[in-house]
Tab-separated table of C-alpha atoms in Angstrom:
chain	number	residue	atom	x	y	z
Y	1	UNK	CA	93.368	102.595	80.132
Y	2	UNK	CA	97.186	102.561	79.085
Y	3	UNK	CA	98.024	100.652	75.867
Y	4	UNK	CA	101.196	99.607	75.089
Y	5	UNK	CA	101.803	101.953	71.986
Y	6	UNK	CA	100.900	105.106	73.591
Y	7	UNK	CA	103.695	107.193	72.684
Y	8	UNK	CA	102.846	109.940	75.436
Y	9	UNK	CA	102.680	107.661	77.805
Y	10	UNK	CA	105.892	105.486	77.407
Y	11	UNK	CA	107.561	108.544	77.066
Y	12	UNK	CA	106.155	110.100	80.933
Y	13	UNK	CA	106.998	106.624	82.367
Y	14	UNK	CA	110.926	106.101	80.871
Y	15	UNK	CA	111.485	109.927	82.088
Y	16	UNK	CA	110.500	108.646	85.822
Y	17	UNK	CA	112.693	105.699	85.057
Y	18	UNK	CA	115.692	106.965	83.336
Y	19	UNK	CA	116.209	110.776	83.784
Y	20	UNK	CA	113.396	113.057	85.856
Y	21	UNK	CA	109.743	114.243	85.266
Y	22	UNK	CA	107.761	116.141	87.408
Y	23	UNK	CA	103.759	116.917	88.067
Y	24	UNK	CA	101.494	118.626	90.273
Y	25	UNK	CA	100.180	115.654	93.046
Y	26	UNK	CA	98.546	117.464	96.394
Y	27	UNK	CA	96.914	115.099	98.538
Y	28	UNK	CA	94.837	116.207	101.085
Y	29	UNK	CA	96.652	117.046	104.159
Y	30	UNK	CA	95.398	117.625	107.435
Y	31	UNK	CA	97.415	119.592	110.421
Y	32	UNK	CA	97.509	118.071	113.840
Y	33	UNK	CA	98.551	120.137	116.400
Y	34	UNK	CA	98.119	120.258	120.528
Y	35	UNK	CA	99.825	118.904	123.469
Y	36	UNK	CA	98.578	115.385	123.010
Y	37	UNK	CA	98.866	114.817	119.191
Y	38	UNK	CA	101.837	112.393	119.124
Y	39	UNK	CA	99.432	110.294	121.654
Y	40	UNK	CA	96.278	110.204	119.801
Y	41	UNK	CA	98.514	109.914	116.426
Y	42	UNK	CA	100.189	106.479	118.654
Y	43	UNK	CA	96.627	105.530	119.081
Y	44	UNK	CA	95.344	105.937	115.403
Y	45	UNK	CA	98.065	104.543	113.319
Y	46	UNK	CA	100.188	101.082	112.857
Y	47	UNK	CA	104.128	102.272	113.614
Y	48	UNK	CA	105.678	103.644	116.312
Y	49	UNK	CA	105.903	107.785	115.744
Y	50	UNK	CA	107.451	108.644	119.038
Y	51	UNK	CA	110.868	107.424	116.716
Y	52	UNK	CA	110.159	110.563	114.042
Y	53	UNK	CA	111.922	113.143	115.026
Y	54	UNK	CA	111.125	116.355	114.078
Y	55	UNK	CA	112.026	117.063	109.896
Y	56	UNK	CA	111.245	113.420	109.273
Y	57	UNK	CA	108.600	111.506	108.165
Y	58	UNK	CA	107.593	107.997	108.242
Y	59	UNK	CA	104.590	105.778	105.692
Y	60	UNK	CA	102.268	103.949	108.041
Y	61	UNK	CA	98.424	103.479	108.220
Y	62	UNK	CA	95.340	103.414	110.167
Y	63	UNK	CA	93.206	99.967	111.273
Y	64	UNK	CA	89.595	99.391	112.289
Y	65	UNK	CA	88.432	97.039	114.759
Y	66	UNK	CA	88.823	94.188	112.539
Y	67	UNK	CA	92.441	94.831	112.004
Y	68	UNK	CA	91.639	96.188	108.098
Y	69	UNK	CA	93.554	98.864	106.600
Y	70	UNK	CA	91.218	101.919	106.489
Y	71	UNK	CA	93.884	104.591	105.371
Y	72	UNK	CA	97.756	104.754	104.420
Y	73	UNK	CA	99.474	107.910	104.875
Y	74	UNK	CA	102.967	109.961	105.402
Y	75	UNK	CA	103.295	111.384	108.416
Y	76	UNK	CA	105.738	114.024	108.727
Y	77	UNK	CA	106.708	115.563	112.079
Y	78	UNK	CA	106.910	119.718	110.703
Y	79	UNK	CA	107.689	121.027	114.152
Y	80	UNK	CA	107.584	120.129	118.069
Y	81	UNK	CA	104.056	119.709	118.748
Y	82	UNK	CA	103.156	120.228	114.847
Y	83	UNK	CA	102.387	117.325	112.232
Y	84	UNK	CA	100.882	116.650	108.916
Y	85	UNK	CA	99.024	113.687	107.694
Y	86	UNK	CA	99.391	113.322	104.137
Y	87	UNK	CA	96.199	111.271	102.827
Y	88	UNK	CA	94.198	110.721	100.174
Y	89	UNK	CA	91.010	110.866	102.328
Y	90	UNK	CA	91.344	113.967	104.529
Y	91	UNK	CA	87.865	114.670	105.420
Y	92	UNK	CA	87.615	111.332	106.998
Y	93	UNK	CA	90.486	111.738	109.006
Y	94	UNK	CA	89.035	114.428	111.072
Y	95	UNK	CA	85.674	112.408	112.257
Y	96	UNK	CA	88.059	109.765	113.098
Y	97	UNK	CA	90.356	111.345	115.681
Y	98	UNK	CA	87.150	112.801	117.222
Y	99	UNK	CA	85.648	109.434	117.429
Y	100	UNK	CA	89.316	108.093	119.901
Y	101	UNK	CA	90.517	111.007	120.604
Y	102	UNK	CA	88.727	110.761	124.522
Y	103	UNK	CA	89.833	114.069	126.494
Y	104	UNK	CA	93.023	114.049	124.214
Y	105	UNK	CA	94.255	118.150	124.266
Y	106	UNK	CA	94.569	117.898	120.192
Y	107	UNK	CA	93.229	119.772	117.075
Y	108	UNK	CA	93.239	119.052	113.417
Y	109	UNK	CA	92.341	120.670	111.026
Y	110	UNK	CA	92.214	120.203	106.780
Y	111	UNK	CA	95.390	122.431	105.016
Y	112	UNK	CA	95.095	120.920	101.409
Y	113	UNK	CA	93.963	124.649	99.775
Y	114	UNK	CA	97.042	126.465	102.048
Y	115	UNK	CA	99.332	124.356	100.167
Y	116	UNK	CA	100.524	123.198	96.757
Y	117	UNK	CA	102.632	120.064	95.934
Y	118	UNK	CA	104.923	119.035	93.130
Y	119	UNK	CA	106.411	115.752	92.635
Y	120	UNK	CA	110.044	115.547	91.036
Y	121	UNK	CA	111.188	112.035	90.095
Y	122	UNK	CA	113.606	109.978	88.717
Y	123	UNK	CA	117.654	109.491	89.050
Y	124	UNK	CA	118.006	113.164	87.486
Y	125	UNK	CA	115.811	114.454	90.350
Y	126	UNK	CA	118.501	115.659	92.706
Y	127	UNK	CA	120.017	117.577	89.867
Y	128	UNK	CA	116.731	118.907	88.920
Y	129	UNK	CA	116.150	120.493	92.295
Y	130	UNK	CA	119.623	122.095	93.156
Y	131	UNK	CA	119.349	124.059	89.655
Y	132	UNK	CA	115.816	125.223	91.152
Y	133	UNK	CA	116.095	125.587	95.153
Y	134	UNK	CA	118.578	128.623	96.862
Y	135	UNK	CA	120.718	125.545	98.247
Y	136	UNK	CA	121.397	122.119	97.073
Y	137	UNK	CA	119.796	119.381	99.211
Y	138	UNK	CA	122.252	116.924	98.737
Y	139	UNK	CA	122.764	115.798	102.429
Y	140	UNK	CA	119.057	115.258	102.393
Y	141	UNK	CA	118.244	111.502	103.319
Y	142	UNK	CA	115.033	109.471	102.586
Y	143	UNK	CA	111.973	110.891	104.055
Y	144	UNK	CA	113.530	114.016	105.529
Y	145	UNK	CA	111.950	117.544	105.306
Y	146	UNK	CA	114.068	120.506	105.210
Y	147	UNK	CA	113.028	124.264	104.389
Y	148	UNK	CA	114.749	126.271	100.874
Y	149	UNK	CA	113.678	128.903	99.044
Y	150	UNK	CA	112.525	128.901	94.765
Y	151	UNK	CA	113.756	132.318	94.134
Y	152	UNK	CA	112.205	134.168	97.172
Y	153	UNK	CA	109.603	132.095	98.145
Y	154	UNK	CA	109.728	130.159	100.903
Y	155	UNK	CA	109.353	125.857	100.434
Y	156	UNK	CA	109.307	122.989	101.980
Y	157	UNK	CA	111.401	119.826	100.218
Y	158	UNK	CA	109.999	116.231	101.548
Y	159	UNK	CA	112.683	113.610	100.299
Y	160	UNK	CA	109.906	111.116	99.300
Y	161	UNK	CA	107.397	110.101	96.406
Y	162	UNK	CA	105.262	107.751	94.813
Y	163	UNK	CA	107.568	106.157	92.056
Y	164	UNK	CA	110.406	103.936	93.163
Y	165	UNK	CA	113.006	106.222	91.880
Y	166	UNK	CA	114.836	108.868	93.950
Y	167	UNK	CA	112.889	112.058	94.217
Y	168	UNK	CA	111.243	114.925	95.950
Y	169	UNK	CA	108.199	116.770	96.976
Y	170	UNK	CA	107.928	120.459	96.826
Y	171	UNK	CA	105.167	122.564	98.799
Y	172	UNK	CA	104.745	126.018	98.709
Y	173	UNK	CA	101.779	128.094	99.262
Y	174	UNK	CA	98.835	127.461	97.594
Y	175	UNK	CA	99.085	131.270	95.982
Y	176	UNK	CA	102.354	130.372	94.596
Y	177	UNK	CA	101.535	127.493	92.572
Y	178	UNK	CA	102.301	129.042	88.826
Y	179	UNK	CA	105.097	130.284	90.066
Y	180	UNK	CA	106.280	127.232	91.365
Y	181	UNK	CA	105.564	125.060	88.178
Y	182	UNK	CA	107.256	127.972	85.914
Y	183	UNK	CA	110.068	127.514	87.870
Y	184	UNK	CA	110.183	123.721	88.312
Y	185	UNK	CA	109.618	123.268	84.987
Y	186	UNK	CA	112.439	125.173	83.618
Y	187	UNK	CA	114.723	123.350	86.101
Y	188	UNK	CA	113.743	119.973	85.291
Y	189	UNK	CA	113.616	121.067	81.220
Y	190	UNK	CA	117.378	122.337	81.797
Y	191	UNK	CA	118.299	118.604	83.018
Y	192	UNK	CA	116.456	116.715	80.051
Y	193	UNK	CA	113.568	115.852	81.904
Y	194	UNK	CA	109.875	116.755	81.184
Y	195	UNK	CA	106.284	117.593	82.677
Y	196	UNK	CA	104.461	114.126	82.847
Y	197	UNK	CA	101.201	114.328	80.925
Y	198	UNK	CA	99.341	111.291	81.444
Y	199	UNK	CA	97.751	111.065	84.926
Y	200	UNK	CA	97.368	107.021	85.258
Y	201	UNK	CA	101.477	107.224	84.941
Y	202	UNK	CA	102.399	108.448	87.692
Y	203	UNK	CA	99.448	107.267	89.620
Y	204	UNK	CA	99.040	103.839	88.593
Y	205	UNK	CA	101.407	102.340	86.102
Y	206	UNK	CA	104.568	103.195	87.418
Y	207	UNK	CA	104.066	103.042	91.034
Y	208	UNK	CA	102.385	99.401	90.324
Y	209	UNK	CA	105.700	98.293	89.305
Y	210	UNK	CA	107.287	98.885	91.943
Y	211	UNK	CA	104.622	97.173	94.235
Y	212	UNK	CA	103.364	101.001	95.090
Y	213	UNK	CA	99.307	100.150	96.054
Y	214	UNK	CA	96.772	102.583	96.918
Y	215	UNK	CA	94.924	102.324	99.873
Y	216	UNK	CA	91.244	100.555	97.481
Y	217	UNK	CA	94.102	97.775	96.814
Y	218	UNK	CA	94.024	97.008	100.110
Y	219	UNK	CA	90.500	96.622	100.659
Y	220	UNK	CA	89.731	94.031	103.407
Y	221	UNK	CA	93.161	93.313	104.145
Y	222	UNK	CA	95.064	93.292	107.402
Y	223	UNK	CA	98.652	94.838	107.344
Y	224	UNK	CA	100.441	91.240	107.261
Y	225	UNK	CA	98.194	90.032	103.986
Y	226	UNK	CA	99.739	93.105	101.875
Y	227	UNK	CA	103.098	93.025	102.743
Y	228	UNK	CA	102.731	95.846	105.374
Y	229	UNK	CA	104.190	93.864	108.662
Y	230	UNK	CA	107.253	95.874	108.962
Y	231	UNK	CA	105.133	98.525	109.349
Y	232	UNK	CA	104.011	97.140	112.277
Y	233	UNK	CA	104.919	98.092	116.244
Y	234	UNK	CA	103.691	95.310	118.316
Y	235	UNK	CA	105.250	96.697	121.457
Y	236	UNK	CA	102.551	99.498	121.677
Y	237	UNK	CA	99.035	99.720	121.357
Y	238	UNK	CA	96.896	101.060	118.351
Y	239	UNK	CA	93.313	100.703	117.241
Y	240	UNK	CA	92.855	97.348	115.768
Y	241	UNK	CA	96.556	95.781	117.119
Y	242	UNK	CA	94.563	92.297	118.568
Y	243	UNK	CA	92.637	91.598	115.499
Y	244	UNK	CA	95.777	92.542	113.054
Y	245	UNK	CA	98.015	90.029	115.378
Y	246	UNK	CA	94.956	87.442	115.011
Y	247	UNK	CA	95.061	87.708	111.045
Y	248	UNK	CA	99.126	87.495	110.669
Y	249	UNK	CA	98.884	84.090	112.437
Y	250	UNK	CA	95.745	83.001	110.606
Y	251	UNK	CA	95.953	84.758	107.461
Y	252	UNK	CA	92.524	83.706	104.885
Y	253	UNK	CA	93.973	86.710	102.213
Y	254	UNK	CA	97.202	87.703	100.395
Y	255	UNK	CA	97.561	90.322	98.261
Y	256	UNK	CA	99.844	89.294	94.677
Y	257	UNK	CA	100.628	90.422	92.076
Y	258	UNK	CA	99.371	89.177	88.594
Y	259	UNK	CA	100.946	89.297	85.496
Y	260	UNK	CA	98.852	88.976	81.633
Y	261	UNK	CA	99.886	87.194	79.023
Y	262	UNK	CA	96.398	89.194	76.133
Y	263	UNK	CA	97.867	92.428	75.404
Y	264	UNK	CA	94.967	94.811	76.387
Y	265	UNK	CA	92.955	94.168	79.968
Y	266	UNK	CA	90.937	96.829	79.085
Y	267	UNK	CA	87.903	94.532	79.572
Y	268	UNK	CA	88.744	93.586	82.877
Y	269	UNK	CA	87.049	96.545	85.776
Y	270	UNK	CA	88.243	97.451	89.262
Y	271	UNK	CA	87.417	94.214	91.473
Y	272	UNK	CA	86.536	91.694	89.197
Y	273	UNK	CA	86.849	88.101	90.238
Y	274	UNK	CA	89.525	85.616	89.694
Y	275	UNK	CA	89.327	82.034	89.385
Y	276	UNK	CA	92.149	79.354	90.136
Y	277	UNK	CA	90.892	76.509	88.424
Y	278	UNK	CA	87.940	77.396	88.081
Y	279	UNK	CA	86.819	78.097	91.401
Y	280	UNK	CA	86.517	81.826	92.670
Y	281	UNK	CA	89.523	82.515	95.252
Y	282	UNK	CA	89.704	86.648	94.834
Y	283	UNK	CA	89.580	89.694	93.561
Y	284	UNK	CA	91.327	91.497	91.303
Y	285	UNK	CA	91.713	95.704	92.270
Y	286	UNK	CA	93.278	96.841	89.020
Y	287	UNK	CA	94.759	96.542	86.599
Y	288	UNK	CA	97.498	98.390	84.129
Y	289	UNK	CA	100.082	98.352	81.571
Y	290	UNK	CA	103.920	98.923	82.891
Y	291	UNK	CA	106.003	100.307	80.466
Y	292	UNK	CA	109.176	99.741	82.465
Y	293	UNK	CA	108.254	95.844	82.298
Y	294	UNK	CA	106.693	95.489	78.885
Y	295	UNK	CA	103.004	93.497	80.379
Y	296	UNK	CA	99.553	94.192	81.906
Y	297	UNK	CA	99.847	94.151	85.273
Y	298	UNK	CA	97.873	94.091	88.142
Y	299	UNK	CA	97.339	93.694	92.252
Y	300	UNK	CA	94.955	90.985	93.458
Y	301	UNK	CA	93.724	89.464	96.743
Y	302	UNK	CA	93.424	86.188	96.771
Y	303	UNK	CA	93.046	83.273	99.356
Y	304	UNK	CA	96.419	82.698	101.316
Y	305	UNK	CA	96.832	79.224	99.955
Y	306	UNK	CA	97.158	80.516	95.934
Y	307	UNK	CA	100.960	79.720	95.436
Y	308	UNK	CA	103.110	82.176	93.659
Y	309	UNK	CA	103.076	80.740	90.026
Y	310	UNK	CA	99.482	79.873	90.360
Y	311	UNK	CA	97.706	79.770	86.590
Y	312	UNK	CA	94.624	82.352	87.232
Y	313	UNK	CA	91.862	83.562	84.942
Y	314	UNK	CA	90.350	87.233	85.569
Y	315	UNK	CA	86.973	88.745	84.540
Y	316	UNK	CA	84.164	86.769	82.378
Y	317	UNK	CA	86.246	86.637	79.839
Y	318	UNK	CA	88.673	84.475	81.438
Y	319	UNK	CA	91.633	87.013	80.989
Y	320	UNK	CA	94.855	84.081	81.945
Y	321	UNK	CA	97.158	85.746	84.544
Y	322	UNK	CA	99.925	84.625	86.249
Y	323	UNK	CA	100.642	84.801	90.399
Y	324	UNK	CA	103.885	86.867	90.394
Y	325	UNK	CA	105.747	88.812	93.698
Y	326	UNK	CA	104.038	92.392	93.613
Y	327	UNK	CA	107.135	94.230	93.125
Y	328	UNK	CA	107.784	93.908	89.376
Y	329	UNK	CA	110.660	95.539	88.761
């Protein structure tokens, strides 16, 4: 739980915000390769990856039958014929694509212990990484990928992350992961920026303020009830496409967010129900405190007919929130 006077803390989250911070992140990534991946990846996931060229990368997710987001991930095209999945939930990944995959021509396999990742954040980021890298990536747009070198070791730099701000991911082999962080962290330290300490930072608090969920926030919900529709490619077909349509025109769920007017929510746990009027209409996935913001905040799902403004209470101790847009800042 974050509190509001946690000095480490505040001072993690205003280095994201205001200059640059960086921290090791490595989600589990899994390697698709063969001569039918960018079919079976069509097949699996929401948006239309036949438009990622190779050295980009595009956010989208996976469905079930129901039309309910199972997984969110980056997918970034590495090569021709050669992709990564980046994703929190690897090992389920794999049983998927064997489950629709058919006679598909396509193997994956799990590369999170080849490589290492490390986040750099914030509006000082780009200066952070051309003290660091061989070459400055300057020319580098928004989920791009391009290869540099930290000293003489060979990287790749994924213009992406989880924060809101401008920033980059570096990965490197798995071998070279001290000598990575040595390195980034003299590069960042040169700039004014810092190692973030405080692992609910950079995973929760500040990517909740900029509407950042993680895929348990979604739980139950179909890509049009989060705010995922542009995501969306309705002119091809994917696992789960009739069912998602069914729930954008008939939508029973919307995610929110909620903002608290106690100072701690430390009482309130992962799903607890909320009440509008008195009467149950959701869930609430977490909660947190934003330092960028100054409140507890929080993502909930509630019934699709909760207005924005809506006067909630959360938890049996009748924590009063308020129905806000999730973006917060």
């Amino acid at each position: 739980m974050l509190f509001k006077e946690d000095t480490v803390a505040r001072a993690d989250a205003m280095a994201i915000r205001q200059g640059v911070g960086f921290y090791r992140w490595t989600h589990d990534l899994v390697e698709i390769t063969g001569k039918d991946a960018l079919e079976v990846l069509q097949k699996i996931y929401i948006s239309d990856l036949s438009k990622v060229p190779v050295g980009k990368s595009k956010y989208t997710a996976s469905l079930d039958e129901q039309g309910e987001i199972i997984d969110d991930v980056i997918v970034m095209h590495m090569a021709d014929g050669l992709y990564w999945v980046s994703d929190l939930y690897g090992p389920r990944l794999l049983p998927w694509i064997e489950k629709h995959k058919g006679n598909a021509d396509i193997q994956a396999k799990i590369i999170t212990y080849n490589w290492d990742m490390y986040a750099v954040q914030g509006p000082d980021s780009l200066k952070a990484m051309n003290a660091l890298l061989d070459a400055p990536v300057d020319e580098l747009k928004r989920f791009a990928i391009c290869e540099r070198k930290i000293g003489d070791i060979p990287v790749y730099i994924h213009r992406s992350g989880f924060t809101g701000e401008n920033g980059y991911e570096i990965y490197a082999a798995f071998d070279q992961s001290q000598a990575i962080h040595d390195a980034a962290l003299k590069a960042v330290e040169s700039v004014g920026g810092r190692e973030l300490q405080t692992l609910e930072v950079y995973v929760r608090s500040i990517p909740m303020e900029k509407g950042f969920a993680l895929k348990q926030d979604f739980k139950h919900l179909s890509p049009c009830e989060c705010g995922l529709g542009w995501a969306v490619a309705t002119e091809k077909d994917f696992i789960g496409k009739e069912a998602a349509l069914e729930r954008k025109a008939n939508p029973k769920y919307r995610m929110v967010g909620l903002e608290f007017s106690r100072e701690s929510t430390e009482d309130i746990s992962i799903w607890e129900r909320v009440y509008w009027y008195g009467v149950e209409v959701g869930r609430c996935a977490q909660t947190i405190y934003g330092y960028t913001v100054e409140k507890n905040i929080g993502f909930a799902t509630v019934r699709a007919d909760v207005p924005d403004g809506a006067e909630l209470t959360v938890g049996c101790n009748d924590s009063p929130a308020v129905v806000v847009n999730k973006v917060f800042c």
